Amino acid sequence: MQKITLSIALLLCLSFGAFAQIEGGKAIVAKNAELVKVQDGFSFTEGPAVNRMGDVFFTDQPNDKIYMWAAGPNEIRPFMENTGRANGLYFKLDGTLIAAADENNELWAISRDGKKEKVLVSSFKGVKLNGPNDIWVVPKGGLYFTDPLYARPYWERDPEMQQDGEHVYFLSEDGAQLFRVDEDLVKPNGIVGTPDGKTLYVADIGAKKTYKYDIREDGYLINKTLFCEMGSDGMTTDEKGNVYLTGDGVTVFNKKGDQIAHIAVPSKWTANVVFGALDRRTLFITATDAVYTLKMKVRGVW
C-alpha cells in the first residue's frame, strides 16, 4: 500500500513539474499539454521551417546537416548533408527551401530532394556578408534576412566584420535587387513577418530589443517602433498575432508587446521555434542538443 501511495505521489510530482514549466499559457497552450523531447544527441539545433504538410526541417549547424521532423509518425529523418553550414531556414510557397548558409556567408535555394539549386546571395556590393542568420519569406515574393557577425571556427576567411555593420537586408523575388532595410541595429538576429505581408518583426539580440516595422510594396521598411524590451535568437507568430521569442525558453508577447506566457525549456539555450503538424497546432522548439514539441490551442501561420 505504501509503495502504491509513493508511486502516485511521484507521478503527481512529475506531472506538476511538467505543467509548471508553462507560465500564463492558458490562452495559447492546449489543456494538460506537456513539453515532449522528440530527440536529442545533436550539437546545436537551429532554423526550424515548416512545409505545406506540416513537416519541420531544422539544422544541426556544427555537424553541417539538415533534418526533417515528419509530423505524422513523429520521427526525425535526415534530409541533407553538406548544407553550407546552414543556420536559419524558410520555405517558399513553391516548396523551395531557403537557407542561410554561413560557411561562405551565402543564401542558398535547396530543392525538395535536398540538393543545392543555386546561390541566391554571395555578397553585398562586392563584399562578403558577415554571416546570414535568419530568413523570412514575404508571401507576395521577396525575402528579408539578418546578417549579424558570429565568428565561426570553420571559417577560412578573416573572422572580422566584413560589412560596415550588422544589418537587415531585402532580396527581391527575381533576385535583381538586394538592399539594406535597417542599418541602425546592434546585432539583428530573429526575424518574422505577418501572413498579410504588411508587418515585420526584427529582434536586435545585441540591444535586447525587438522592433516592429511596416512593409512597403517596394520592400523598404517604415514606421519602426519598439515592440518589446527583449531580443531573440529565433521567432514565430500565431493566428492571434502573438509573437514568440527565444533564448531563455520561449517567451510569448501579444500584438501589443505585452508578455502573456513563458515556456521553460530544459536547456541552456533555446534557439528557435515554429508551428508544425498539418493543423499547425504543435509548437516545435530547437534547443541546443535536442528538439521538443508542445501541443497548442492556437494555430501557427504560414
mmCIF file of C-alpha atoms in Angstrom:
data_model
loop_
_atom_site.group_PDB
_atom_site.id
_atom_site.type_symbol
_atom_site.label_atom_id
_atom_site.label_comp_id
_atom_site.label_asym_id
_atom_site.label_seq_id
_atom_site.Cartn_x
_atom_site.Cartn_y
_atom_site.Cartn_z
ATOM 1 C CA MET A 1 0.000 0.000 0.000
ATOM 2 C CA GLN A 2 2.832 2.334 0.883
ATOM 3 C CA LYS A 3 4.553 1.614 -2.447
ATOM 4 C CA ILE A 4 1.338 2.451 -4.333
ATOM 5 C CA THR A 5 0.939 5.712 -2.409
ATOM 6 C CA LEU A 6 4.539 6.710 -3.111
ATOM 7 C CA SER A 7 4.153 5.862 -6.789
ATOM 8 C CA ILE A 8 1.047 8.022 -7.065
ATOM 9 C CA ALA A 9 2.796 10.863 -5.263
ATOM 10 C CA LEU A 10 5.801 10.586 -7.574
ATOM 11 C CA LEU A 11 3.530 10.607 -10.613
ATOM 12 C CA LEU A 12 1.752 13.716 -9.352
ATOM 13 C CA CYS A 13 5.066 15.460 -8.738
ATOM 14 C CA LEU A 14 6.307 14.623 -12.205
ATOM 15 C CA SER A 15 3.057 15.828 -13.754
ATOM 16 C CA PHE A 16 3.099 19.015 -11.729
ATOM 17 C CA GLY A 17 6.683 19.665 -12.798
ATOM 18 C CA ALA A 18 5.734 19.311 -16.467
ATOM 19 C CA PHE A 19 2.763 21.646 -16.169
ATOM 20 C CA ALA A 20 4.744 24.143 -14.047
ATOM 21 C CA GLN A 21 7.106 24.734 -16.978
ATOM 22 C CA ILE A 22 4.423 26.851 -18.615
ATOM 23 C CA GLU A 23 3.547 30.190 -17.024
ATOM 24 C CA GLY A 24 0.483 32.137 -18.128
ATOM 25 C CA GLY A 25 -0.171 29.987 -21.177
ATOM 26 C CA LYS A 26 -3.837 29.044 -20.670
ATOM 27 C CA ALA A 27 -4.995 31.053 -23.667
ATOM 28 C CA ILE A 28 -2.480 29.534 -26.082
ATOM 29 C CA VAL A 29 -1.312 26.138 -24.777
ATOM 30 C CA ALA A 30 -3.527 23.039 -25.033
ATOM 31 C CA LYS A 31 -5.038 21.775 -21.784
ATOM 32 C CA ASN A 32 -2.727 19.417 -19.876
ATOM 33 C CA ALA A 33 -0.070 19.805 -22.578
ATOM 34 C CA GLU A 34 3.455 18.743 -21.687
ATOM 35 C CA LEU A 35 6.762 19.604 -23.285
ATOM 36 C CA VAL A 36 7.920 16.468 -25.143
ATOM 37 C CA LYS A 37 11.538 15.809 -26.077
ATOM 38 C CA VAL A 38 11.399 14.309 -29.581
ATOM 39 C CA GLN A 39 15.104 13.563 -29.918
ATOM 40 C CA ASP A 40 18.471 14.653 -28.557
ATOM 41 C CA GLY A 41 22.088 13.925 -29.441
ATOM 42 C CA PHE A 42 22.567 16.911 -31.747
ATOM 43 C CA SER A 43 25.280 19.570 -31.354
ATOM 44 C CA PHE A 44 23.275 22.774 -31.877
ATOM 45 C CA THR A 45 19.795 22.768 -33.401
ATOM 46 C CA GLU A 46 18.504 25.833 -35.225
ATOM 47 C CA GLY A 47 16.398 27.286 -38.025
ATOM 48 C CA PRO A 48 13.126 25.279 -37.962
ATOM 49 C CA ALA A 49 10.968 25.789 -41.069
ATOM 50 C CA VAL A 50 7.618 24.182 -41.846
ATOM 51 C CA ASN A 51 6.430 22.963 -45.247
ATOM 52 C CA ARG A 52 2.850 22.712 -46.540
ATOM 53 C CA MET A 53 2.347 19.259 -44.979
ATOM 54 C CA GLY A 54 3.421 20.455 -41.564
ATOM 55 C CA ASP A 55 6.794 18.690 -41.553
ATOM 56 C CA VAL A 56 9.526 20.722 -39.871
ATOM 57 C CA PHE A 57 13.056 20.984 -41.260
ATOM 58 C CA PHE A 58 15.813 22.098 -38.893
ATOM 59 C CA THR A 59 19.587 22.392 -38.872
ATOM 60 C CA ASP A 60 22.364 20.929 -36.759
ATOM 61 C CA GLN A 61 24.843 23.591 -37.769
ATOM 62 C CA PRO A 62 28.093 22.299 -36.196
ATOM 63 C CA ASN A 63 27.530 18.973 -37.970
ATOM 64 C CA ASP A 64 26.538 20.642 -41.272
ATOM 65 C CA LYS A 65 23.233 18.753 -41.556
ATOM 66 C CA ILE A 66 19.523 19.415 -42.069
ATOM 67 C CA TYR A 67 16.944 17.055 -40.553
ATOM 68 C CA MET A 68 13.210 16.658 -41.090
ATOM 69 C CA TRP A 69 10.655 16.040 -38.355
ATOM 70 C CA ALA A 70 7.910 14.017 -40.024
ATOM 71 C CA ALA A 71 4.810 15.275 -38.238
ATOM 72 C CA GLY A 72 2.608 12.218 -38.883
ATOM 73 C CA PRO A 73 4.775 9.481 -37.376
ATOM 74 C CA ASN A 74 6.532 11.996 -35.088
ATOM 75 C CA GLU A 75 10.023 10.944 -36.117
ATOM 76 C CA ILE A 76 13.266 12.604 -37.158
ATOM 77 C CA ARG A 77 14.776 11.790 -40.554
ATOM 78 C CA PRO A 78 17.998 13.012 -42.210
ATOM 79 C CA PHE A 79 17.361 15.359 -45.140
ATOM 80 C CA MET A 80 20.645 16.853 -46.300
ATOM 81 C CA GLU A 81 24.388 16.861 -45.615
ATOM 82 C CA ASN A 82 26.933 19.452 -46.788
ATOM 83 C CA THR A 83 24.454 22.261 -46.243
ATOM 84 C CA GLY A 84 26.927 25.152 -46.325
ATOM 85 C CA ARG A 85 26.665 25.212 -42.522
ATOM 86 C CA ALA A 86 23.031 26.218 -42.815
ATOM 87 C CA ASN A 87 21.574 28.117 -39.883
ATOM 88 C CA GLY A 88 18.172 29.735 -40.489
ATOM 89 C CA LEU A 89 15.704 28.148 -42.932
ATOM 90 C CA TYR A 90 12.415 29.193 -44.530
ATOM 91 C CA PHE A 91 10.156 27.669 -47.192
ATOM 92 C CA LYS A 92 8.882 29.478 -50.258
ATOM 93 C CA LEU A 93 5.350 28.740 -51.416
ATOM 94 C CA ASP A 94 6.674 26.551 -54.241
ATOM 95 C CA GLY A 95 8.444 24.241 -51.781
ATOM 96 C CA THR A 96 11.945 25.619 -52.279
ATOM 97 C CA LEU A 97 13.860 25.732 -49.012
ATOM 98 C CA ILE A 98 15.893 28.910 -48.459
ATOM 99 C CA ALA A 99 18.935 28.504 -46.204
ATOM 100 C CA ALA A 100 21.239 31.000 -44.520
ATOM 101 C CA ALA A 101 24.437 29.104 -45.354
ATOM 102 C CA ASP A 102 27.113 30.948 -43.445
ATOM 103 C CA GLU A 103 30.103 28.726 -44.274
ATOM 104 C CA ASN A 104 30.724 31.109 -47.165
ATOM 105 C CA ASN A 105 28.250 33.779 -45.997
ATOM 106 C CA GLU A 106 25.595 32.988 -48.595
ATOM 107 C CA LEU A 107 21.882 32.407 -49.121
ATOM 108 C CA TRP A 108 21.052 29.088 -50.807
ATOM 109 C CA ALA A 109 17.992 27.718 -52.568
ATOM 110 C CA ILE A 110 17.551 23.991 -51.826
ATOM 111 C CA SER A 111 15.299 21.662 -53.814
ATOM 112 C CA ARG A 112 12.756 19.251 -52.344
ATOM 113 C CA ASP A 113 15.168 16.345 -52.763
ATOM 114 C CA GLY A 114 17.828 18.041 -50.646
ATOM 115 C CA LYS A 115 20.128 19.387 -53.344
ATOM 116 C CA LYS A 116 21.537 22.899 -53.615
ATOM 117 C CA GLU A 117 19.866 24.543 -56.597
ATOM 118 C CA LYS A 118 21.765 27.807 -56.591
ATOM 119 C CA VAL A 119 23.378 30.529 -54.521
ATOM 120 C CA LEU A 120 20.913 33.415 -54.226
ATOM 121 C CA VAL A 121 23.239 35.856 -52.460
ATOM 122 C CA SER A 122 27.023 35.675 -52.119
ATOM 123 C CA SER A 123 27.924 39.292 -51.337
ATOM 124 C CA PHE A 124 26.624 42.846 -50.980
ATOM 125 C CA LYS A 125 28.201 45.475 -53.243
ATOM 126 C CA GLY A 126 31.074 43.125 -53.951
ATOM 127 C CA VAL A 127 31.884 42.464 -50.282
ATOM 128 C CA LYS A 128 31.132 39.278 -48.359
ATOM 129 C CA LEU A 129 28.305 39.350 -45.866
ATOM 130 C CA ASN A 130 29.066 38.866 -42.162
ATOM 131 C CA GLY A 131 27.061 35.638 -41.923
ATOM 132 C CA PRO A 132 23.392 35.413 -42.936
ATOM 133 C CA ASN A 133 21.476 34.093 -39.948
ATOM 134 C CA ASP A 134 17.669 34.088 -40.154
ATOM 135 C CA ILE A 135 15.187 34.475 -43.014
ATOM 136 C CA TRP A 136 11.563 35.402 -43.574
ATOM 137 C CA VAL A 137 9.960 34.951 -46.990
ATOM 138 C CA VAL A 138 7.283 37.501 -47.959
ATOM 139 C CA PRO A 139 4.037 35.820 -49.143
ATOM 140 C CA LYS A 140 3.894 38.029 -52.236
ATOM 141 C CA GLY A 141 7.546 37.434 -53.084
ATOM 142 C CA GLY A 142 10.970 38.508 -51.935
ATOM 143 C CA LEU A 143 12.596 37.829 -48.582
ATOM 144 C CA TYR A 144 14.266 39.515 -45.619
ATOM 145 C CA PHE A 145 17.325 38.230 -43.792
ATOM 146 C CA THR A 146 19.514 39.287 -40.902
ATOM 147 C CA ASP A 147 23.309 39.469 -41.160
ATOM 148 C CA PRO A 148 24.925 39.533 -37.714
ATOM 149 C CA LEU A 149 28.548 38.590 -37.046
ATOM 150 C CA TYR A 150 29.113 35.342 -35.152
ATOM 151 C CA ALA A 151 32.704 34.278 -35.867
ATOM 152 C CA ARG A 152 32.744 30.576 -36.770
ATOM 153 C CA PRO A 153 35.671 28.204 -36.077
ATOM 154 C CA TYR A 154 35.271 26.681 -39.549
ATOM 155 C CA TRP A 155 35.754 29.968 -41.424
ATOM 156 C CA GLU A 156 38.887 30.166 -43.528
ATOM 157 C CA ARG A 157 38.319 33.862 -44.232
ATOM 158 C CA ASP A 158 39.057 36.807 -41.961
ATOM 159 C CA PRO A 159 36.706 36.396 -38.951
ATOM 160 C CA GLU A 160 36.346 40.149 -38.529
ATOM 161 C CA MET A 161 33.390 42.248 -39.708
ATOM 162 C CA GLN A 162 33.025 42.139 -43.494
ATOM 163 C CA GLN A 163 30.325 44.778 -43.904
ATOM 164 C CA ASP A 164 30.298 48.170 -42.163
ATOM 165 C CA GLY A 165 27.880 46.873 -39.540
ATOM 166 C CA GLU A 166 25.286 44.214 -38.766
ATOM 167 C CA HIS A 167 22.188 44.924 -40.823
ATOM 168 C CA VAL A 168 18.873 43.651 -42.224
ATOM 169 C CA TYR A 169 18.501 43.072 -45.980
ATOM 170 C CA PHE A 170 15.755 42.591 -48.563
ATOM 171 C CA LEU A 171 16.123 40.419 -51.662
ATOM 172 C CA SER A 172 13.517 40.804 -54.407
ATOM 173 C CA GLU A 173 11.700 37.767 -55.814
ATOM 174 C CA ASP A 174 13.650 37.872 -59.091
ATOM 175 C CA GLY A 175 16.947 38.330 -57.250
ATOM 176 C CA ALA A 176 17.687 41.552 -59.122
ATOM 177 C CA GLN A 177 17.516 43.831 -56.090
ATOM 178 C CA LEU A 178 19.389 43.430 -52.820
ATOM 179 C CA PHE A 179 19.344 46.340 -50.391
ATOM 180 C CA ARG A 180 19.505 47.171 -46.714
ATOM 181 C CA VAL A 181 16.305 47.983 -44.880
ATOM 182 C CA ASP A 182 17.744 48.768 -41.423
ATOM 183 C CA GLU A 183 21.291 49.896 -40.651
ATOM 184 C CA ASP A 184 20.722 51.036 -37.057
ATOM 185 C CA LEU A 185 20.685 47.763 -35.117
ATOM 186 C CA VAL A 186 23.391 46.358 -32.850
ATOM 187 C CA LYS A 187 23.050 42.659 -33.753
ATOM 188 C CA PRO A 188 19.879 41.698 -35.640
ATOM 189 C CA ASN A 189 19.042 38.023 -35.374
ATOM 190 C CA GLY A 190 15.478 36.632 -35.260
ATOM 191 C CA ILE A 191 13.080 37.831 -37.945
ATOM 192 C CA VAL A 192 9.451 37.077 -38.844
ATOM 193 C CA GLY A 193 6.561 38.790 -40.590
ATOM 194 C CA THR A 194 2.786 38.604 -40.593
ATOM 195 C CA PRO A 195 0.928 36.449 -43.152
ATOM 196 C CA ASP A 196 -0.580 39.505 -44.861
ATOM 197 C CA GLY A 197 2.939 40.702 -45.664
ATOM 198 C CA LYS A 198 2.352 44.083 -44.025
ATOM 199 C CA THR A 199 4.355 43.853 -40.799
ATOM 200 C CA LEU A 200 7.888 42.710 -39.986
ATOM 201 C CA TYR A 201 9.423 41.956 -36.589
ATOM 202 C CA VAL A 202 13.194 42.010 -36.106
ATOM 203 C CA ALA A 203 14.924 41.029 -32.879
ATOM 204 C CA ASP A 204 18.051 43.015 -32.024
ATOM 205 C CA ILE A 205 19.633 40.462 -29.724
ATOM 206 C CA GLY A 206 22.615 42.764 -29.162
ATOM 207 C CA ALA A 207 20.422 45.551 -27.774
ATOM 208 C CA LYS A 208 17.937 43.176 -26.065
ATOM 209 C CA LYS A 209 15.043 44.696 -28.012
ATOM 210 C CA THR A 210 12.585 43.657 -30.707
ATOM 211 C CA TYR A 211 11.258 46.136 -33.266
ATOM 212 C CA LYS A 212 8.173 46.270 -35.440
ATOM 213 C CA TYR A 213 8.043 47.754 -38.961
ATOM 214 C CA ASP A 214 5.503 48.422 -41.682
ATOM 215 C CA ILE A 215 6.442 46.854 -45.016
ATOM 216 C CA ARG A 216 6.147 48.949 -48.166
ATOM 217 C CA GLU A 217 5.237 47.481 -51.543
ATOM 218 C CA ASP A 218 8.811 48.014 -52.755
ATOM 219 C CA GLY A 219 10.285 46.070 -49.806
ATOM 220 C CA TYR A 220 11.508 49.055 -47.804
ATOM 221 C CA LEU A 221 10.531 49.325 -44.140
ATOM 222 C CA ILE A 222 8.863 52.336 -42.474
ATOM 223 C CA ASN A 223 7.420 53.291 -39.079
ATOM 224 C CA LYS A 224 9.959 51.451 -36.956
ATOM 225 C CA THR A 225 8.679 51.126 -33.384
ATOM 226 C CA LEU A 226 9.855 49.310 -30.274
ATOM 227 C CA PHE A 227 7.790 46.155 -29.839
ATOM 228 C CA CYS A 228 9.262 44.827 -26.575
ATOM 229 C CA GLU A 229 12.323 45.071 -24.349
ATOM 230 C CA MET A 230 13.688 41.646 -25.261
ATOM 231 C CA GLY A 231 15.907 40.338 -28.022
ATOM 232 C CA SER A 232 15.620 36.887 -29.558
ATOM 233 C CA ASP A 233 17.515 34.227 -31.445
ATOM 234 C CA GLY A 234 14.504 32.935 -33.410
ATOM 235 C CA MET A 235 10.872 33.974 -33.788
ATOM 236 C CA THR A 236 7.430 32.874 -34.913
ATOM 237 C CA THR A 237 3.828 34.098 -34.732
ATOM 238 C CA ASP A 238 0.384 32.561 -34.293
ATOM 239 C CA GLU A 239 -3.118 33.215 -35.664
ATOM 240 C CA LYS A 240 -3.893 35.726 -32.899
ATOM 241 C CA GLY A 241 -0.875 37.861 -33.725
ATOM 242 C CA ASN A 242 1.148 36.706 -30.713
ATOM 243 C CA VAL A 243 4.910 36.774 -31.175
ATOM 244 C CA TYR A 244 7.158 34.013 -29.793
ATOM 245 C CA LEU A 245 10.744 34.911 -28.827
ATOM 246 C CA THR A 246 13.518 32.532 -27.784
ATOM 247 C CA GLY A 247 16.643 32.399 -25.674
ATOM 248 C CA ASP A 248 15.667 31.535 -22.107
ATOM 249 C CA GLY A 249 12.941 29.112 -23.173
ATOM 250 C CA VAL A 250 10.119 30.625 -25.231
ATOM 251 C CA THR A 251 8.561 33.938 -24.211
ATOM 252 C CA VAL A 252 5.255 34.931 -25.796
ATOM 253 C CA PHE A 253 4.030 38.502 -26.347
ATOM 254 C CA ASN A 254 0.643 39.640 -27.611
ATOM 255 C CA LYS A 255 0.382 42.011 -30.566
ATOM 256 C CA LYS A 256 0.612 44.995 -28.184
ATOM 257 C CA GLY A 257 4.017 43.827 -26.949
ATOM 258 C CA ASP A 258 2.809 42.636 -23.530
ATOM 259 C CA GLN A 259 4.219 39.359 -22.231
ATOM 260 C CA ILE A 260 1.470 36.747 -21.862
ATOM 261 C CA ALA A 261 3.358 33.477 -21.354
ATOM 262 C CA HIS A 262 6.694 31.806 -20.773
ATOM 263 C CA ILE A 263 7.520 28.227 -21.718
ATOM 264 C CA ALA A 264 10.530 26.879 -19.827
ATOM 265 C CA VAL A 265 12.751 24.503 -21.790
ATOM 266 C CA PRO A 266 15.343 22.263 -20.050
ATOM 267 C CA SER A 267 18.289 23.635 -21.996
ATOM 268 C CA LYS A 268 20.920 26.328 -21.551
ATOM 269 C CA TRP A 269 19.709 27.987 -24.754
ATOM 270 C CA THR A 270 16.526 27.829 -26.825
ATOM 271 C CA ALA A 271 17.471 28.876 -30.331
ATOM 272 C CA ASN A 272 14.291 28.863 -32.400
ATOM 273 C CA VAL A 273 10.647 27.917 -32.710
ATOM 274 C CA VAL A 274 7.944 27.275 -35.332
ATOM 275 C CA PHE A 275 4.419 25.834 -35.542
ATOM 276 C CA GLY A 276 4.316 22.410 -37.202
ATOM 277 C CA ALA A 277 1.984 19.473 -37.977
ATOM 278 C CA LEU A 278 -0.749 19.614 -40.591
ATOM 279 C CA ASP A 279 -3.094 21.606 -38.336
ATOM 280 C CA ARG A 280 -0.244 23.915 -37.208
ATOM 281 C CA ARG A 281 -1.100 23.318 -33.542
ATOM 282 C CA THR A 282 2.244 21.831 -32.495
ATOM 283 C CA LEU A 283 4.969 24.171 -31.311
ATOM 284 C CA PHE A 284 8.320 22.795 -32.451
ATOM 285 C CA ILE A 285 11.306 24.042 -30.449
ATOM 286 C CA THR A 286 15.029 23.743 -31.204
ATOM 287 C CA ALA A 287 17.131 23.902 -28.045
ATOM 288 C CA THR A 288 20.868 23.201 -28.238
ATOM 289 C CA ASP A 289 21.277 19.390 -28.379
ATOM 290 C CA ALA A 290 17.574 18.495 -28.613
ATOM 291 C CA VAL A 291 14.231 19.306 -30.228
ATOM 292 C CA TYR A 292 10.890 19.478 -28.407
ATOM 293 C CA THR A 293 7.184 19.714 -29.181
ATOM 294 C CA LEU A 294 4.259 21.226 -27.286
ATOM 295 C CA LYS A 295 0.561 20.945 -28.167
ATOM 296 C CA MET A 296 -1.137 24.322 -28.558
ATOM 297 C CA LYS A 297 -4.658 25.802 -28.626
ATOM 298 C CA VAL A 298 -3.676 28.372 -31.211
ATOM 299 C CA ARG A 299 -2.522 27.709 -34.759
ATOM 300 C CA GLY A 300 0.631 28.941 -36.354
ATOM 301 C CA VAL A 301 0.513 30.934 -39.585
ATOM 302 C CA TRP A 302 2.340 30.099 -42.823
#
